[in-house]
Amino acid sequence: MLKMGDGIRPSGIGPVLGLVFVPLIGSASDHWHSSYGRRRPFIWVLCLGVLLSLFIIPHASSLASLFALNARPLEIAFLILGIGMLDFCGQVCFTPLEALLSDLFQEPDNCRQAFSMYAFMISLGGCIGYLLPAIDWGASFLAPYLGGQETCLFSLLAVIFLGCVLATLFVTEEAAAQVDALDGPVLKDALPNPSPSACCSCQLSRSLLQARHVMQALRNLCTLVPRLHSLYCRIPKVIRRLFVAELCSWMALMTFMLFYTDFVGEGLYLGVPRAKPGTDARRRYDEGVRMGSLGLFLQCVTSIFFSTIMDRMVKQFGTRAVYLASVVFFPAAAFVMCLSHSVIVVTISAALTGFTFSALQILPYTLASLYHHEKQVFLHKYKSKEEKDAARSDKKSAFPKGHLSNQKLPYQNGHAGGLYSSSSSSSSPPAASSALCGSSSCDVSLMMMVGESDSVPPGRGICLDLAILDSAFLLSQVVPSLFMGSIVQFTQSVTAYMVSAAGLGLVAIYFATKVVFDKSDMAKYSV
């Protein structure tokens, strides 16, 4: 899959909708409980949207003719729907994928290797995305079976995408955490010998929960909006610093990627995009666009290379040095493109920006995983409103004192944590056990699994913070599109694209130096 298209976006629907729904989906995924895990249901639903869009776009005309005699307006509507769905689902799907990687590989070294492979696959997808449209599929042996160029191309994309999605069926997502989530820490450890009637009651509660799961999920999504506002207002400082650095870095890189082909076509080849087809000015512009596409393709190739060696580089030089080097490298390459009129030099500089692209796909996510893996160090000052309310409610709880005081919040960092201590478990009075697993077992089970209880509030999950980082990526696609046209019109030069990218890269360098990379930075920056 691709995080970017071929440079010029067909619409801004995906990034704009993503800015609204990515945090909601991230928070919902952190608190989701099902036998299929917390991430895969969201991945599968979003992937289904991608597959539907790959079917709708090439068959928009046929679909429109089924519903109306004057099919042209409806065909345009289907095209807008398909492109918007492809853009939105393709963008948003990366957040639960990143959270799944963080759940499966929590150790810093393993997490970095996992995200290196993740960046490798994204770059490989970029290479495939640039190569497939360049092939004349209408003249290939597949044309009699799949149709013309567009239908054949979208069919191949659907087959490739479906094969990648099916691979997630074999991922054993957070197996240990799922057992804890389904059994519940209270029911599993505090009650070693439940009565048969209590066990039947617990099984019944789970059956009822499965029947109500869809409706409950929809209701929880609605209640996430005000809670999400509270979480956004209380973003941990380490995540906030990383977000600002990510936003500036991605804005610099996206300004380059979105407008690079236009810069080559007009600035280097002196073509005119609005010239009539067949004219010399239009021919030069088209040649420049093709050369610009080659530069972006080489960027993906370079990103593949750096993704394979990123782990070795971090072990050799450290995360701070590699991250800062990648951020510093981009404005240097952008300034070369501003000053040089050589197509070869500009193409090489564009290809080398793959180093920055690879680093931004790997290091910020491994840092976020590090923060959550060592919450007591990096997130120890953060305490959500729900957790504070839970601390106060524990004192007023109807349960005997001591039975809930040692319980930690479930699903912090994506896993059920915090079981009873052996002393409190062994000393549980029979009355308390019957209260938990007797007549109130259904209530306890529902509260543990659905998250409706005020006494067991959910902690801040990693998917929400990864969604915040992905919001920086989405926002970086929207902002340059709003302002770059006016800047170029004011300066009357497409070189303003590269100058703006270089300027944003310089700003990114400053904020990158404020990112928390290790424990020593906590005291240095007074986080």
XYZ file of C-alpha atoms in Angstrom:
527
model
C 0.000 0.000 0.000
C 0.983 3.605 -0.557
C 0.954 6.547 1.756
C 1.197 8.831 -1.250
C 0.035 8.668 -4.792
C 2.077 9.698 -7.788
C 2.718 13.234 -6.628
C -0.498 15.146 -7.461
C -3.478 14.117 -5.388
C -6.800 13.441 -7.170
C -8.707 14.986 -4.261
C -8.333 16.317 -0.754
C -11.172 14.187 0.612
C -8.941 11.574 2.229
C -6.678 13.885 4.263
C -9.536 16.133 5.401
C -11.769 13.265 6.530
C -8.731 11.528 7.987
C -8.016 14.490 10.250
C -11.483 14.007 11.756
C -11.732 10.231 11.915
C -8.155 9.021 12.467
C -8.090 10.060 16.160
C -11.577 8.593 16.700
C -10.590 5.289 15.108
C -7.328 5.255 17.058
C -9.070 5.767 20.390
C -11.794 3.268 19.489
C -9.174 0.667 18.578
C -7.424 1.127 21.935
C -10.641 0.260 23.784
C -12.020 -2.380 21.408
C -12.516 -5.945 22.672
C -13.251 -8.858 20.368
C -12.055 -12.354 19.634
C -10.333 -10.995 16.491
C -8.222 -8.502 18.408
C -8.346 -4.738 18.660
C -6.620 -3.711 15.450
C -7.604 -6.239 12.793
C -11.371 -5.472 12.721
C -10.569 -1.855 11.855
C -7.925 -2.921 9.339
C -10.335 -5.299 7.606
C -13.187 -2.789 7.412
C -10.938 -0.092 5.955
C -9.379 -2.575 3.531
C -12.872 -3.539 2.421
C -13.445 0.107 1.591
C -10.259 0.132 -0.506
C -11.365 -2.997 -2.398
C -14.809 -1.510 -3.065
C -13.235 1.673 -4.405
C -10.946 -0.338 -6.703
C -14.107 -1.880 -8.142
C -16.191 1.320 -8.326
C -13.657 3.565 -10.098
C -13.115 1.507 -13.303
C -16.774 0.436 -13.455
C -18.354 3.823 -12.676
C -19.942 4.066 -16.125
C -21.469 0.589 -15.936
C -22.788 1.185 -12.429
C -24.332 4.510 -13.429
C -26.123 2.956 -16.427
C -27.857 0.503 -14.094
C -29.585 3.282 -12.136
C -30.320 6.091 -14.626
C -30.872 6.769 -18.315
C -28.792 9.950 -18.207
C -25.796 8.206 -16.708
C -23.198 10.995 -16.951
C -23.990 12.860 -13.685
C -24.295 9.590 -11.773
C -21.040 8.357 -13.286
C -19.263 11.447 -11.966
C -20.851 10.832 -8.549
C -19.590 7.234 -8.541
C -16.111 8.420 -9.528
C -16.065 10.963 -6.694
C -17.314 8.302 -4.282
C -14.704 5.791 -5.400
C -11.792 8.229 -5.331
C -12.850 9.621 -1.963
C -13.270 6.157 -0.475
C -9.910 5.011 -1.850
C -8.167 8.106 -0.540
C -9.812 8.010 2.889
C -9.620 4.280 3.622
C -6.094 4.025 2.251
C -4.903 6.896 4.454
C -6.703 5.908 7.656
C -5.787 2.220 7.474
C -2.175 2.950 8.369
C -2.968 3.944 11.961
C -4.285 0.551 13.184
C -1.525 -1.142 11.156
C 1.101 0.874 13.021
C -0.583 0.133 16.341
C -0.614 -3.594 15.516
C 3.129 -3.485 14.875
C 3.680 -1.672 18.170
C 1.569 -4.258 20.020
C 3.416 -7.216 18.526
C 6.944 -5.791 18.855
C 7.229 -3.821 22.069
C 10.969 -4.032 22.723
C 12.740 -0.988 21.207
C 15.078 -2.998 18.969
C 12.338 -5.312 17.723
C 9.981 -2.378 17.218
C 12.542 -0.513 15.149
C 13.141 -3.575 12.965
C 9.388 -4.015 12.494
C 8.898 -0.406 11.421
C 11.930 -0.690 9.141
C 10.168 -3.514 7.338
C 6.993 -1.420 7.379
C 8.806 1.470 5.669
C 10.392 -0.996 3.238
C 6.968 -2.270 2.179
C 5.575 1.262 1.801
C 8.512 2.242 -0.403
C 8.148 -0.972 -2.394
C 4.469 -0.151 -2.859
C 5.505 3.276 -4.125
C 7.799 1.698 -6.717
C 5.016 -0.617 -7.874
C 2.606 2.320 -7.970
C 4.899 4.229 -10.328
C 5.694 1.238 -12.541
C 2.234 -0.276 -13.113
C 0.681 2.731 -14.931
C 3.751 2.949 -17.189
C 2.979 -0.464 -18.714
C 0.588 -0.740 -21.651
C -1.798 -3.311 -20.181
C -4.244 -2.905 -23.056
C -1.765 -4.691 -25.349
C -0.835 -7.395 -22.836
C -2.063 -10.983 -22.698
C -4.377 -10.014 -19.805
C -6.430 -7.574 -21.901
C -8.843 -10.214 -23.348
C -9.662 -11.355 -19.810
C -9.615 -8.123 -17.801
C -10.409 -5.427 -20.341
C -8.638 -2.228 -21.324
C -5.851 -0.277 -19.654
C -7.823 1.106 -16.695
C -9.844 -2.027 -15.929
C -6.798 -4.246 -16.184
C -4.724 -1.945 -13.996
C -7.336 -1.697 -11.245
C -7.930 -5.459 -11.358
C -4.215 -6.107 -10.827
C -4.154 -3.602 -7.966
C -7.136 -5.344 -6.358
C -5.439 -8.765 -6.617
C -2.174 -7.470 -5.138
C -4.003 -5.630 -2.367
C -6.218 -8.594 -1.510
C -3.172 -10.840 -1.210
C -1.571 -8.422 1.253
C -4.773 -8.169 3.299
C -5.131 -11.944 3.551
C -1.692 -12.074 5.147
C -3.117 -10.369 8.247
C -5.401 -13.381 8.818
C -2.372 -15.326 10.016
C -1.190 -12.706 12.505
C -1.675 -13.811 16.124
C -2.563 -10.414 17.488
C -1.637 -9.850 21.144
C -2.619 -13.374 22.185
C -1.836 -12.956 25.862
C -3.654 -9.648 26.072
C -6.729 -11.108 24.427
C -6.977 -13.834 27.063
C -6.792 -11.207 29.776
C -9.340 -9.047 28.013
C -11.866 -11.848 27.626
C -11.427 -13.357 31.071
C -10.864 -10.095 32.910
C -8.159 -9.609 35.548
C -10.694 -9.528 38.355
C -12.487 -12.713 37.401
C -9.361 -14.658 36.532
C -7.043 -14.017 39.458
C -9.139 -12.740 42.324
C -11.609 -15.621 42.083
C -9.666 -18.897 41.873
C -12.616 -21.182 42.674
C -15.862 -19.770 41.285
C -19.083 -21.679 41.730
C -20.653 -23.494 38.725
C -23.574 -21.088 38.663
C -21.190 -18.147 38.593
C -19.274 -19.653 35.660
C -22.533 -20.185 33.760
C -23.469 -16.608 34.507
C -20.107 -15.404 33.165
C -20.562 -17.441 29.976
C -24.055 -16.026 29.565
C -22.734 -12.509 29.963
C -20.201 -13.076 27.201
C -22.896 -14.421 24.888
C -25.039 -11.389 25.588
C -22.081 -9.145 24.939
C -21.382 -10.693 21.548
C -25.036 -10.176 20.562
C -24.921 -6.519 21.597
C -21.419 -5.868 20.311
C -22.248 -3.918 17.151
C -24.767 -1.621 18.843
C -22.448 -1.081 21.783
C -19.572 -0.252 19.459
C -21.643 2.404 17.689
C -22.671 3.918 20.997
C -19.081 3.951 22.211
C -17.973 5.713 19.032
C -20.502 8.468 19.725
C -19.289 8.897 23.306
C -15.684 9.056 22.129
C -16.086 12.565 20.720
C -16.209 14.509 24.017
C -13.654 12.187 25.596
C -11.367 12.655 22.594
C -11.510 16.424 23.053
C -10.332 15.935 26.627
C -7.526 13.630 25.503
C -6.408 16.084 22.829
C -6.260 18.868 25.392
C -4.032 16.695 27.573
C -1.533 15.371 25.034
C 1.686 14.363 26.831
C 4.491 16.818 26.193
C 6.762 14.203 24.624
C 4.058 13.355 22.069
C 3.397 17.051 21.471
C 7.052 17.742 20.730
C 7.242 14.764 18.396
C 4.032 15.848 16.653
C 5.315 19.372 15.926
C 8.611 18.032 14.580
C 6.723 15.491 12.447
C 4.341 18.141 11.117
C 7.134 20.466 9.990
C 9.171 17.632 8.486
C 6.226 16.155 6.592
C 5.117 19.603 5.377
C 8.574 20.156 3.924
C 8.655 16.726 2.296
C 5.060 16.907 1.042
C 5.602 20.341 -0.491
C 8.385 18.727 -2.469
C 6.493 15.537 -3.390
C 3.209 17.200 -4.338
C 4.721 19.788 -6.671
C 8.003 18.251 -7.821
C 6.718 17.056 -11.208
C 5.261 20.493 -11.928
C 8.564 22.082 -10.894
C 10.513 19.895 -13.338
C 8.009 20.319 -16.167
C 7.825 24.123 -15.951
C 11.091 25.100 -14.267
C 13.620 22.801 -15.922
C 11.936 21.853 -19.192
C 10.278 25.284 -19.652
C 6.992 23.654 -20.574
C 3.491 25.125 -20.285
C 0.851 22.866 -18.686
C -2.064 24.826 -20.208
C -0.703 24.733 -23.726
C -2.659 22.866 -26.381
C -1.819 19.192 -26.817
C 0.687 18.614 -29.589
C 2.404 21.971 -29.232
C 6.093 22.213 -28.417
C 5.416 23.851 -25.046
C 3.025 21.078 -24.015
C 5.423 18.388 -25.246
C 8.238 19.820 -23.113
C 5.985 19.930 -20.071
C 4.916 16.300 -20.526
C 8.543 15.233 -20.832
C 9.345 17.121 -17.636
C 6.484 15.444 -15.791
C 7.776 12.041 -16.888
C 11.267 12.949 -15.673
C 9.793 14.194 -12.393
C 7.961 10.907 -11.960
C 11.278 9.142 -12.479
C 12.784 11.231 -9.677
C 9.955 10.254 -7.307
C 10.371 6.625 -8.334
C 14.083 6.831 -7.495
C 13.117 8.396 -4.170
C 11.152 5.233 -3.378
C 14.120 3.085 -4.422
C 16.420 5.080 -2.135
C 13.888 4.768 0.675
C 13.889 0.993 0.234
C 17.668 0.960 0.591
C 17.709 3.089 3.736
C 14.851 1.101 5.247
C 16.964 -2.051 5.032
C 19.950 -0.451 6.780
C 18.093 1.876 9.177
C 18.389 -0.536 12.105
C 22.157 -0.812 11.627
C 22.486 2.954 11.363
C 20.575 3.501 14.605
C 22.677 0.911 16.428
C 25.866 2.520 15.102
C 25.054 6.221 15.529
C 21.962 6.352 17.757
C 18.385 7.426 17.119
C 19.062 11.116 17.740
C 21.923 11.352 15.229
C 20.082 9.461 12.472
C 16.832 11.387 12.942
C 18.515 14.797 12.983
C 20.707 13.854 10.011
C 17.654 12.898 7.966
C 15.898 16.176 8.822
C 19.016 18.254 8.039
C 19.618 16.391 4.782
C 16.303 17.364 3.196
C 16.654 21.195 3.113
C 20.210 20.732 1.820
C 18.891 18.640 -1.084
C 16.042 21.133 -1.654
C 18.486 24.061 -1.862
C 20.508 22.162 -4.468
C 17.339 21.753 -6.531
C 16.647 25.479 -6.189
C 20.087 26.515 -7.439
C 20.805 23.908 -10.103
C 19.412 23.875 -13.627
C 20.830 20.454 -14.444
C 18.199 17.758 -14.837
C 20.663 15.086 -13.694
C 21.678 16.953 -10.522
C 18.059 17.718 -9.625
C 16.989 14.103 -10.224
C 19.821 12.774 -8.030
C 18.905 15.250 -5.274
C 15.269 14.176 -5.483
C 16.270 10.536 -5.245
C 18.370 11.164 -2.140
C 15.389 12.606 -0.268
C 14.377 8.959 0.144
C 16.624 8.989 3.225
C 14.338 11.522 4.901
C 11.233 9.697 3.702
C 12.466 6.411 5.195
C 13.456 7.973 8.529
C 10.065 9.682 8.941
C 8.353 6.330 8.356
C 10.379 4.559 11.054
C 11.889 6.641 13.835
C 8.912 8.725 15.096
C 6.793 5.586 15.493
C 9.542 3.731 17.323
C 9.917 6.736 19.631
C 6.178 6.716 20.360
C 6.384 2.987 21.091
C 9.330 3.655 23.408
C 7.310 6.262 25.296
C 4.502 3.777 25.895
C 6.846 0.892 26.640
C 8.386 2.954 29.467
C 5.404 5.003 30.576
C 6.764 5.450 34.076
C 9.691 7.390 32.578
C 8.269 9.318 29.627
C 4.560 9.584 30.474
C 4.687 9.553 34.280
C 3.343 13.106 34.596
C 0.357 12.347 32.381
C -2.816 11.284 34.134
C -6.137 11.347 32.362
C -9.333 12.745 33.842
C -10.830 9.258 33.848
C -7.908 7.939 35.900
C -8.251 10.754 38.432
C -11.980 10.097 38.718
C -11.231 6.401 39.161
C -8.833 7.134 42.003
C -11.538 9.090 43.789
C -14.219 6.508 43.045
C -12.079 3.696 44.473
C -12.424 5.267 47.894
C -16.212 5.228 47.572
C -16.436 1.769 46.061
C -18.961 -0.691 47.434
C -16.359 -3.450 47.330
C -14.267 -4.147 50.401
C -11.235 -1.932 50.749
C -8.144 -3.460 49.177
C -9.808 -5.476 46.439
C -9.608 -2.780 43.771
C -6.847 -0.624 45.149
C -4.070 -2.693 43.613
C -5.704 -3.097 40.222
C -3.993 -1.313 37.363
C -5.780 0.051 34.365
C -6.400 -2.402 31.542
C -4.896 -1.956 28.111
C -2.239 0.554 28.916
C 0.216 0.279 26.053
C -2.148 -2.077 24.361
C -2.152 -4.873 26.917
C -4.162 -5.867 29.900
C -2.004 -5.075 32.850
C -2.121 -4.967 36.554
C -3.424 -8.118 38.230
C -4.155 -8.590 41.872
C -1.290 -9.161 44.203
C -1.070 -12.617 45.638
C -1.781 -11.408 49.136
C -4.979 -9.616 48.237
C -6.105 -12.509 46.091
C -5.556 -15.115 48.731
C -7.241 -13.079 51.423
C -10.421 -12.343 49.492
C -13.426 -13.050 51.718
C -16.077 -15.416 50.351
C -18.627 -12.641 50.435
C -16.545 -10.533 48.140
C -15.998 -13.433 45.756
C -19.684 -14.146 45.538
C -20.366 -10.469 45.011
C -18.006 -10.413 42.057
C -18.867 -13.702 40.406
C -22.354 -14.297 41.693
C -25.355 -12.185 40.944
C -23.250 -9.316 39.553
C -21.039 -11.392 37.257
C -22.781 -10.178 34.122
C -22.352 -6.569 35.169
C -18.683 -7.084 36.029
C -17.970 -8.886 32.759
C -19.763 -6.284 30.678
C -17.976 -3.474 32.484
C -14.585 -5.126 31.998
C -15.087 -5.864 28.303
C -17.111 -2.901 27.065
C -15.455 -0.295 29.261
C -18.635 1.153 30.754
C -17.442 1.060 34.329
C -16.189 4.218 35.967
C -14.118 2.144 38.382
C -12.104 0.517 35.596
C -11.433 3.330 33.105
C -9.315 2.755 30.033
C -5.806 4.207 29.958
C -4.303 6.191 27.106
C -3.589 3.665 24.375
C -0.774 3.855 21.877
C -3.087 3.858 18.855
C -4.386 7.292 19.845
C -0.864 8.728 19.960
C 0.024 7.055 16.667
C -3.146 8.602 15.253
C -1.889 12.004 16.392
C 1.370 11.426 14.501
C -0.588 10.309 11.437
C -2.655 13.490 11.755
C 0.584 15.408 11.211
C 1.092 13.446 7.998
C -2.475 14.148 6.842
C -2.293 17.824 7.754
C 0.958 18.153 5.828
C -0.915 17.215 2.647
C -3.675 19.781 3.172
C -1.737 22.900 4.190
C 0.698 23.102 1.227
C -2.169 22.627 -1.210
C -3.924 25.661 0.273
C -1.018 28.107 0.083
C 1.489 27.027 -2.549
C -0.660 28.095 -5.496
C -0.870 31.661 -4.172
C 2.860 31.732 -3.395
C 3.803 30.614 -6.904
C 1.364 33.084 -8.464
C 2.852 35.895 -6.367
C 6.469 35.018 -7.179
C 5.745 34.051 -10.805
C 8.211 31.159 -10.482
C 7.771 27.453 -9.774
C 11.126 27.548 -7.972
C 9.047 28.806 -5.047
C 7.954 25.189 -4.538
C 11.488 24.083 -3.685
C 12.295 27.275 -1.767
C 9.229 26.746 0.427
C 10.148 23.090 0.965
C 13.672 24.092 1.995
C 12.361 26.798 4.339
C 9.976 24.381 6.036
C 12.874 21.931 6.328
C 14.881 24.531 8.249
C 11.969 25.028 10.643
C 11.765 21.243 11.041
C 15.424 21.138 12.088
C 14.731 23.442 15.033
C 11.778 21.433 16.316
C 13.589 18.130 15.718
C 16.218 19.210 18.241
C 13.428 19.478 20.851
C 12.263 15.870 20.444
C 12.758 13.579 23.455
C 14.972 10.690 22.374
C 16.041 9.191 25.717
C 15.703 9.578 29.466
C 18.324 12.314 29.703
C 16.176 14.598 27.543
C 13.395 14.523 30.126
C 15.409 16.647 32.535
C 17.065 18.726 29.786
C 13.768 19.939 28.334
C 11.896 19.900 31.671
C 9.243 17.586 30.231
